[in-house]
Short mmCIF file of N, CA and C in Angstrom, two decimals:
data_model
loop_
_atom_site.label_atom_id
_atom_site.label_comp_id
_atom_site.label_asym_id
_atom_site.label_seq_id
_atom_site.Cartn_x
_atom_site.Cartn_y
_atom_site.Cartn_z
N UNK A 169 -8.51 -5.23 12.68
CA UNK A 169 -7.91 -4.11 11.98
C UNK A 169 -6.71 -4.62 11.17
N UNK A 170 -6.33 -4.31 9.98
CA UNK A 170 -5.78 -4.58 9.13
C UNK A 170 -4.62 -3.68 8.98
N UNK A 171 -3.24 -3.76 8.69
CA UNK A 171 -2.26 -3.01 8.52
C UNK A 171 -2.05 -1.73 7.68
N UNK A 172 -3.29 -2.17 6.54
CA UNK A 172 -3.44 -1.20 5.53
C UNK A 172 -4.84 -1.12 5.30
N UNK A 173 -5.37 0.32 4.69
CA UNK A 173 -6.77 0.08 3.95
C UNK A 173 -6.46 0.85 2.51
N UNK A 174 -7.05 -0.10 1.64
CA UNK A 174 -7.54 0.29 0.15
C UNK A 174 -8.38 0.72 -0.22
N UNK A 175 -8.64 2.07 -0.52
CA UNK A 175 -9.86 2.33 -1.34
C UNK A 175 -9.88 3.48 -2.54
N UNK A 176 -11.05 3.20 -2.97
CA UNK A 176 -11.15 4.37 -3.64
C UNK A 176 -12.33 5.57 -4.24
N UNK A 177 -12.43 6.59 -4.61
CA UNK A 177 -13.02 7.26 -4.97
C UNK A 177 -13.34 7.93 -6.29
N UNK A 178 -14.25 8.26 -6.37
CA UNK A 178 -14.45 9.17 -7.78
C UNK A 178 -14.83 10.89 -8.31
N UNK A 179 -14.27 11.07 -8.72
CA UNK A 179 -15.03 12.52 -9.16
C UNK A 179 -15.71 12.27 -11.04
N UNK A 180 -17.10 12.66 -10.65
CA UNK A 180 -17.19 12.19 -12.45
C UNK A 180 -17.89 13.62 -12.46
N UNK A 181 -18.03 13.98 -13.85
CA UNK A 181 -18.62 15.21 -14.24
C UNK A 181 -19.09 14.66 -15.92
N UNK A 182 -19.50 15.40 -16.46
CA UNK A 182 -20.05 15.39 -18.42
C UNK A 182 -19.39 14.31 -18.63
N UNK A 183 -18.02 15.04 -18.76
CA UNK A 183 -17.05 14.63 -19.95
C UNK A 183 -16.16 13.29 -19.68
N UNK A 184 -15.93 13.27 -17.90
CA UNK A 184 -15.17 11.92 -17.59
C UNK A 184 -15.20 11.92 -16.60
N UNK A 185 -14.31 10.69 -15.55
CA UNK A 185 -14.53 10.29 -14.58
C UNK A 185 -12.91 10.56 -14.18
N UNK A 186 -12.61 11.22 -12.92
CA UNK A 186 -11.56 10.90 -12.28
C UNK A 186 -11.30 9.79 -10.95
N UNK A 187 -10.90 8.80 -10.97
CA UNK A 187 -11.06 7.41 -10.20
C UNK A 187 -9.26 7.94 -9.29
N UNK A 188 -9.66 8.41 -8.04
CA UNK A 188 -8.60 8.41 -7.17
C UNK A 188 -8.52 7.09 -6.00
N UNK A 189 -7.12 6.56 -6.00
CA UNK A 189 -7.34 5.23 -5.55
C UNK A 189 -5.93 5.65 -4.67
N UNK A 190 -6.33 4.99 -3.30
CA UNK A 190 -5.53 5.29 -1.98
C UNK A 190 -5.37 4.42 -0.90
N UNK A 191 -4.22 3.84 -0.76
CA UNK A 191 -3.32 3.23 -0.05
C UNK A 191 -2.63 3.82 1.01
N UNK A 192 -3.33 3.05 2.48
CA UNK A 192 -2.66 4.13 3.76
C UNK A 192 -2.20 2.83 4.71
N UNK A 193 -0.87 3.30 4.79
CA UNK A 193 -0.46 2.28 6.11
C UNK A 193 -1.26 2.61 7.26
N UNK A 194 -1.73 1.91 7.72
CA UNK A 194 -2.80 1.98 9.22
C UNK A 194 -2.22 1.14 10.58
N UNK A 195 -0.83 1.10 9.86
CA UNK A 195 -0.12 0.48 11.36
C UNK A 195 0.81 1.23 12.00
N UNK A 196 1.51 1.31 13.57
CA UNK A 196 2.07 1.89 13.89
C UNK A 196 3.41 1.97 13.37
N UNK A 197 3.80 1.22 12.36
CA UNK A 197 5.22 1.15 12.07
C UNK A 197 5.18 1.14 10.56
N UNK A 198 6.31 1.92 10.11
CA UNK A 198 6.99 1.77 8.88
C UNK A 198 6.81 0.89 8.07
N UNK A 199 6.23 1.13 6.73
CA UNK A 199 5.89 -0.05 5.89
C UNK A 199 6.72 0.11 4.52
N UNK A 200 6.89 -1.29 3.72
CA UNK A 200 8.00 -0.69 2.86
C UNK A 200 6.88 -2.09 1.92
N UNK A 201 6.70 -1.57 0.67
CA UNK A 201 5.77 -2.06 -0.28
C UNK A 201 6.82 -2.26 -1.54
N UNK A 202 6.37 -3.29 -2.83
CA UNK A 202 6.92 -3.55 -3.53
C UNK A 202 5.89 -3.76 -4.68
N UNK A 203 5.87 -3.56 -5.66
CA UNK A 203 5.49 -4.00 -7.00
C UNK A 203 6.32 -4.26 -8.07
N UNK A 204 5.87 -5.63 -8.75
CA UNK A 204 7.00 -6.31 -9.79
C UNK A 204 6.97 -5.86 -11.10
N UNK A 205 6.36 -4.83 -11.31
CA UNK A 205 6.57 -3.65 -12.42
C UNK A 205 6.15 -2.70 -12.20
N UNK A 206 6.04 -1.46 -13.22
CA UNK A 206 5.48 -0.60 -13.45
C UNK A 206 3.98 0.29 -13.06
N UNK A 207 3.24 -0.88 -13.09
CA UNK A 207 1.93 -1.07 -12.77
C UNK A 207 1.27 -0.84 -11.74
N UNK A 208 1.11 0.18 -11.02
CA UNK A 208 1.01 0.25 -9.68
C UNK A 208 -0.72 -0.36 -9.52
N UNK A 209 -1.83 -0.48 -10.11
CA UNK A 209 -3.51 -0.75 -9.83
C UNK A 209 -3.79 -1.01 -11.88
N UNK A 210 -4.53 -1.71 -11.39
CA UNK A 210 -5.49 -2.08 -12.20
C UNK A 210 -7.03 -1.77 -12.20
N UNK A 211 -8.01 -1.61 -13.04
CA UNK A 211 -9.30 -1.31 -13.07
C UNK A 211 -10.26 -1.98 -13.92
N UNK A 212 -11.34 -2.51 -13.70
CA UNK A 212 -12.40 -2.64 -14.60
C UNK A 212 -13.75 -1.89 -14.49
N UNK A 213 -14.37 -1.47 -15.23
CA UNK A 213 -15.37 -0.68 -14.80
C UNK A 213 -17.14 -1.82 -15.66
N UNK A 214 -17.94 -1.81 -14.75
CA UNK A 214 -19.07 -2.59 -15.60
C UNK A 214 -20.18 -1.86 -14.94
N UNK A 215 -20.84 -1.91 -16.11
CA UNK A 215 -22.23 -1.25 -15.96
C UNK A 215 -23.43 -1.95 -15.24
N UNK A 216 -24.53 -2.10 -15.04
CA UNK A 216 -25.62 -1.78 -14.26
C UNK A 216 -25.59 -3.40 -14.31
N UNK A 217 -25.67 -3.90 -15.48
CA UNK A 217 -26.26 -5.43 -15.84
C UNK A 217 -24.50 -6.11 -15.73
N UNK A 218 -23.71 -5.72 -14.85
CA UNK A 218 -22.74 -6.84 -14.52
C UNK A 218 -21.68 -6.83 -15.70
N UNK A 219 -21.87 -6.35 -17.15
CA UNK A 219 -21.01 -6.59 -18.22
C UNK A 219 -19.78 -5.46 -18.09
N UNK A 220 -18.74 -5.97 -18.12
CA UNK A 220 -17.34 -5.12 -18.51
C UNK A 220 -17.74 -4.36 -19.25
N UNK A 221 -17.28 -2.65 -18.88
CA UNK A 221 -17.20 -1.91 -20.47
C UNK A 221 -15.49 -1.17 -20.67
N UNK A 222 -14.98 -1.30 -19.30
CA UNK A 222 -14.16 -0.39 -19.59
C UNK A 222 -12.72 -1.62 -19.00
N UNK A 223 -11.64 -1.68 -19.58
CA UNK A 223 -10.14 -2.51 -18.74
C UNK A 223 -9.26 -1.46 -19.08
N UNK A 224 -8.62 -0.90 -17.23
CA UNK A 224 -7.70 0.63 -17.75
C UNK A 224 -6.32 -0.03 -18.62
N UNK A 225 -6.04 -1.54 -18.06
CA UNK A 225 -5.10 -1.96 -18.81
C UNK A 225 -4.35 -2.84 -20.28
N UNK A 226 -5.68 -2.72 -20.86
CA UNK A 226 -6.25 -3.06 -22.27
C UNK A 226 -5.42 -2.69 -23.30
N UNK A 227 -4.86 -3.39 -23.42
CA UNK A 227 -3.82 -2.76 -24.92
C UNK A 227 -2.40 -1.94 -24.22
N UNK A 228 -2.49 -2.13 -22.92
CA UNK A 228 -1.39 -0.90 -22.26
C UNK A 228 -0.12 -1.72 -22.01
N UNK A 229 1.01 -1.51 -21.82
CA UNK A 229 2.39 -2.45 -21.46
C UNK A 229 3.03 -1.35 -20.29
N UNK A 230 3.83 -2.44 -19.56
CA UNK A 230 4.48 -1.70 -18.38
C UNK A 230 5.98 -2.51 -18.22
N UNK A 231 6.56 -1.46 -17.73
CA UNK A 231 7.89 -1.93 -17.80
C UNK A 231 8.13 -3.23 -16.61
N UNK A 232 8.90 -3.94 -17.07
CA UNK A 232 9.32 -5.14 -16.00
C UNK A 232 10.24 -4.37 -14.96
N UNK A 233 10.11 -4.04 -14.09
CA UNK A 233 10.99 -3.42 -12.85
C UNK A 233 10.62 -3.13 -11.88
N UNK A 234 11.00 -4.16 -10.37
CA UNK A 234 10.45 -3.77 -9.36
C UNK A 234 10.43 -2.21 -8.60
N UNK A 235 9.32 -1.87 -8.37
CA UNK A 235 9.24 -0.28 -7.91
C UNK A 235 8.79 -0.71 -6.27
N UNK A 236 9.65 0.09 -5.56
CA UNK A 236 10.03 0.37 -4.20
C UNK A 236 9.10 1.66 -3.64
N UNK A 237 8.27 1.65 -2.80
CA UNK A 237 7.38 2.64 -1.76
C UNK A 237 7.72 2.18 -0.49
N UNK A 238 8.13 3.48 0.54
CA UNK A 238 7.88 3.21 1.59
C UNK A 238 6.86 4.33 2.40
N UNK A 239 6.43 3.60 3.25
CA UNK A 239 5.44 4.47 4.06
C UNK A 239 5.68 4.73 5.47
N UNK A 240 5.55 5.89 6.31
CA UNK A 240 5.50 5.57 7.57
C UNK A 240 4.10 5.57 8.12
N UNK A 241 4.01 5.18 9.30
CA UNK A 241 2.83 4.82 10.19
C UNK A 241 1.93 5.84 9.75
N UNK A 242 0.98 6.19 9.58
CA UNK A 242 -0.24 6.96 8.67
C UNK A 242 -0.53 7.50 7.52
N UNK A 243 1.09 7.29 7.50
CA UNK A 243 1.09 8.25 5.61
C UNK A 243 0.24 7.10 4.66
N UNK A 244 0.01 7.65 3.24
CA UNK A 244 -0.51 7.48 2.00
C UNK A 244 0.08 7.61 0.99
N UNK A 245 -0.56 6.75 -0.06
CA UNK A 245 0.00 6.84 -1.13
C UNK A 245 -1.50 7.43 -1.77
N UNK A 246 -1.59 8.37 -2.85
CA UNK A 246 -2.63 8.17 -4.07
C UNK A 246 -2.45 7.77 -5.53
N UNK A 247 -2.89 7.83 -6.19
CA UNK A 247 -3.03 7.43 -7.25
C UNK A 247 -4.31 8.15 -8.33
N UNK A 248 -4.12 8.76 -9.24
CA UNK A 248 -5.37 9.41 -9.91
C UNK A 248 -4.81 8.93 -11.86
N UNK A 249 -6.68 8.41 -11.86
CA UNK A 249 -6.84 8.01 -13.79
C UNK A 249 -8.05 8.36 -14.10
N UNK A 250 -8.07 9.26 -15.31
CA UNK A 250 -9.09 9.34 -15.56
C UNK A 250 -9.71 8.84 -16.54
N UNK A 251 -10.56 8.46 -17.12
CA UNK A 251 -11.40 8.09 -17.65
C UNK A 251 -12.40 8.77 -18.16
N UNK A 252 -12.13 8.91 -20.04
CA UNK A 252 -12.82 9.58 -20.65
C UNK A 252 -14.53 9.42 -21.17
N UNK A 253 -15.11 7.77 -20.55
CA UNK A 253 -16.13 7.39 -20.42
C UNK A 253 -15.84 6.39 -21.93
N UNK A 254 -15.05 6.13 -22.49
CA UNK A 254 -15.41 5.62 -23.73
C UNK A 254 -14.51 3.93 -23.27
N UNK A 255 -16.04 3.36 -23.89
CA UNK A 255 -15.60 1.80 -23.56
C UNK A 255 -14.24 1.10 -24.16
N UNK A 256 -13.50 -0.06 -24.22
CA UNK A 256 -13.10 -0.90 -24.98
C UNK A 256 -13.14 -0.72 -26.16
N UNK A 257 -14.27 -0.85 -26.96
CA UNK A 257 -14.74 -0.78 -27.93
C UNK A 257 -15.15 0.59 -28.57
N UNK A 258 -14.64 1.66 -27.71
CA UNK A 258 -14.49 2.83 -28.61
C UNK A 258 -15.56 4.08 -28.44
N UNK A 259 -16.58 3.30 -27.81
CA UNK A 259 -17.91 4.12 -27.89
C UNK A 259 -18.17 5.16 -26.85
N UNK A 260 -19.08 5.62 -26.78
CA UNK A 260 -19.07 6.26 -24.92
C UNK A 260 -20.39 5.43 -24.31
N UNK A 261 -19.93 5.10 -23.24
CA UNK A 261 -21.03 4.42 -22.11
C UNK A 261 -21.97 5.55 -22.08
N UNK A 262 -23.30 4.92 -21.91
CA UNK A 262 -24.02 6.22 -21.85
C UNK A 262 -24.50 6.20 -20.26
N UNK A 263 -25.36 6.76 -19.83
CA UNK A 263 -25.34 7.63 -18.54
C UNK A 263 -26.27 6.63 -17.82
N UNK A 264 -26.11 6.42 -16.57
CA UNK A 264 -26.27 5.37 -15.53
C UNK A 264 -25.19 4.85 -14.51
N UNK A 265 -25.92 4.08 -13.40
CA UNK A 265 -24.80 3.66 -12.34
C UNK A 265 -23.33 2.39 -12.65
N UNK A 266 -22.76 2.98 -12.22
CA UNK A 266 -21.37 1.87 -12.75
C UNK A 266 -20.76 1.44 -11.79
N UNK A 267 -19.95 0.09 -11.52
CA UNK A 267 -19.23 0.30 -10.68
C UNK A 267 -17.63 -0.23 -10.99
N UNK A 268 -16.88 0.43 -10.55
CA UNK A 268 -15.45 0.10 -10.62
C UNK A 268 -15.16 -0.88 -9.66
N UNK A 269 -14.35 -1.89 -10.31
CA UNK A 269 -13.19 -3.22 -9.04
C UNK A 269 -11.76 -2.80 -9.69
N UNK A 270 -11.00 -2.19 -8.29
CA UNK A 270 -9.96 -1.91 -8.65
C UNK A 270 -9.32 -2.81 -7.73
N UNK A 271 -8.12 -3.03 -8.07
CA UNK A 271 -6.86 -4.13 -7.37
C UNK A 271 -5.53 -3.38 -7.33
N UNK A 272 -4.92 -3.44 -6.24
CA UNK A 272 -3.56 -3.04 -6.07
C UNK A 272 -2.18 -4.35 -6.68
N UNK A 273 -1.77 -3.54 -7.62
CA UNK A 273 -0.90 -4.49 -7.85
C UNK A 273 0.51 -4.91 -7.49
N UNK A 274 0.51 -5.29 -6.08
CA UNK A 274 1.13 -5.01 -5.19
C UNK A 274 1.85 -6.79 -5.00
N UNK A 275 3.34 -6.44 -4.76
CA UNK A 275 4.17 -8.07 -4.49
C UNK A 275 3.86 -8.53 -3.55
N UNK A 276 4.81 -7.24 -2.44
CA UNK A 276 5.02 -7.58 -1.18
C UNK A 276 5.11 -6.30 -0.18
N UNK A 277 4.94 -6.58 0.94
CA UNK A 277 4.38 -5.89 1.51
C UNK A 277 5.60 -6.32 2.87
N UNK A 278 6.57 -5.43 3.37
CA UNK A 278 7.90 -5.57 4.33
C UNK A 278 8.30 -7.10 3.88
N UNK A 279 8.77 -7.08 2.83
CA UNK A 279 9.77 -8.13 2.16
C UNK A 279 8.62 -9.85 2.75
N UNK A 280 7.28 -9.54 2.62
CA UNK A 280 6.10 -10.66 2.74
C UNK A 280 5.76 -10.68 1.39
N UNK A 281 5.50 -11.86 0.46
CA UNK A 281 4.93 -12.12 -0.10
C UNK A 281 3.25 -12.26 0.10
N UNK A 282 2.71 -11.68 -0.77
CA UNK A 282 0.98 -11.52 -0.58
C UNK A 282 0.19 -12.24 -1.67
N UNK A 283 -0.30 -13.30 -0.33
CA UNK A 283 -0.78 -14.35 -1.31
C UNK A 283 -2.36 -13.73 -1.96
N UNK A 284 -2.80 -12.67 -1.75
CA UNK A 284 -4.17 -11.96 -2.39
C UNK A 284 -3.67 -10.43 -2.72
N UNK A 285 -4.30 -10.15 -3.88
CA UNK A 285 -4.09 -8.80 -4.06
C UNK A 285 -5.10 -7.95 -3.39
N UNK A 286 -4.85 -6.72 -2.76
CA UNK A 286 -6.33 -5.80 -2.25
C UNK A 286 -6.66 -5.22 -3.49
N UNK A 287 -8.07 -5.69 -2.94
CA UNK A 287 -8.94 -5.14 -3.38
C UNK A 287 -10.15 -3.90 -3.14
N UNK A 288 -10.83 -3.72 -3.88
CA UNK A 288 -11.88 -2.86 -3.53
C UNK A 288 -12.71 -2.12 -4.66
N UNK A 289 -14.15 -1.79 -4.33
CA UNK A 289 -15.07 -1.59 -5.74
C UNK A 289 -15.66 -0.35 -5.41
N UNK A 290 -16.29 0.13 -6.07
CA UNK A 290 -17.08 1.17 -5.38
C UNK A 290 -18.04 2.05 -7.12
N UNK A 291 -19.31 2.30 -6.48
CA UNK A 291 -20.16 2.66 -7.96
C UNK A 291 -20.40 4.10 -8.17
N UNK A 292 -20.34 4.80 -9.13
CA UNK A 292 -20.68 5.91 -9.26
C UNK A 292 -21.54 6.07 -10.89
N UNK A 293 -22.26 7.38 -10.74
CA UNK A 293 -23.06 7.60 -11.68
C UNK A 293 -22.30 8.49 -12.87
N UNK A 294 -22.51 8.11 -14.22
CA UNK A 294 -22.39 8.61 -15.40
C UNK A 294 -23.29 10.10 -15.91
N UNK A 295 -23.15 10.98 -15.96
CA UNK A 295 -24.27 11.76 -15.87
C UNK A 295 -24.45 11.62 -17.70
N UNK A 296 -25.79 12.29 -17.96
CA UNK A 296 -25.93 12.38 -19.62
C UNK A 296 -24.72 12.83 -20.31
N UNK A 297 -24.80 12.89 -21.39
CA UNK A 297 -24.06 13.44 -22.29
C UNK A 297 -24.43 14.85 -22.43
N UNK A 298 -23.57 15.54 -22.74
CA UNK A 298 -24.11 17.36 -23.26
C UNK A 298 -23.41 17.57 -24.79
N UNK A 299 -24.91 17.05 -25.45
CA UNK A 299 -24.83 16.89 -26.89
C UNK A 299 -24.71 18.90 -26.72
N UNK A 300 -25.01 19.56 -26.40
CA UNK A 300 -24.99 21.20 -26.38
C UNK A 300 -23.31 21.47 -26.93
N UNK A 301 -22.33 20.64 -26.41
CA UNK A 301 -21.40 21.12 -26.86
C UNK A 301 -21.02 20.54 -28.11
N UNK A 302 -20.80 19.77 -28.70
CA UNK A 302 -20.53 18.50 -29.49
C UNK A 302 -20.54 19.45 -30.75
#
């Protein structure tokens, strides 16, 4: 058993995807977390055949400043991004299974340096498009 678990979830519908991502101390004691900017997770999303379509942090900037969380013994943190389905490149992914690898971008963890970032992936489906509204 591990001190913490990472994961995450999705709600997708037509128009986009909401990717909720959650961080729970799972130890009996007080945890005090650190990140060396702004940035709390990162995301990539790739489609069926393995290729990247989507990087949430692509063109994005974050401020240089360590940000301070603390947790006690069961609490959580969440995190919610959504995603309007449209790739990198502008387009919209069209409808099929995907899966997201998201990473916590996380320093330290009770003044420990963490030599791996957590991780965790998880796939969800794109439904068609509803050219009806368009």
């Amino acid at each position: 058993m591990t001190d913490w678990i990472w994961d995450g979830d999705v709600i997708a519908d037509v128009e986009q995807a909401t990717f909720i991502f959650t961080f729970k101390n799972n130890s009996d004691q007080a945890m005090f977390i650190e990140f060396p900017t702004s940035q709390f997770y990162d995301y990539k999303v790739y489609n069926a055949q393995g290729e990247q379509v989507y990087h949430f942090s692509k063109g994005k900037f974050f401020l240089q400043v360590i940000q301070h969380k603390s947790l006690n013994s069961g609490e959580q943190i969440q995190w919610k991004s959504t995603w309007n389905y449209k790739t990198n490149d502008g387009e919209r992914a069209p409808a099929g299974t995907y899966t997201v690898s998201v990473i916590l971008e996380i320093w330290k963890i009770n003044d420990k340096l963490l030599h791996s970032k957590p991780a965790t992936s998880f796939t969800f489906n794109i439904p068609p498009e509803n050219t009806a509204i368009r």
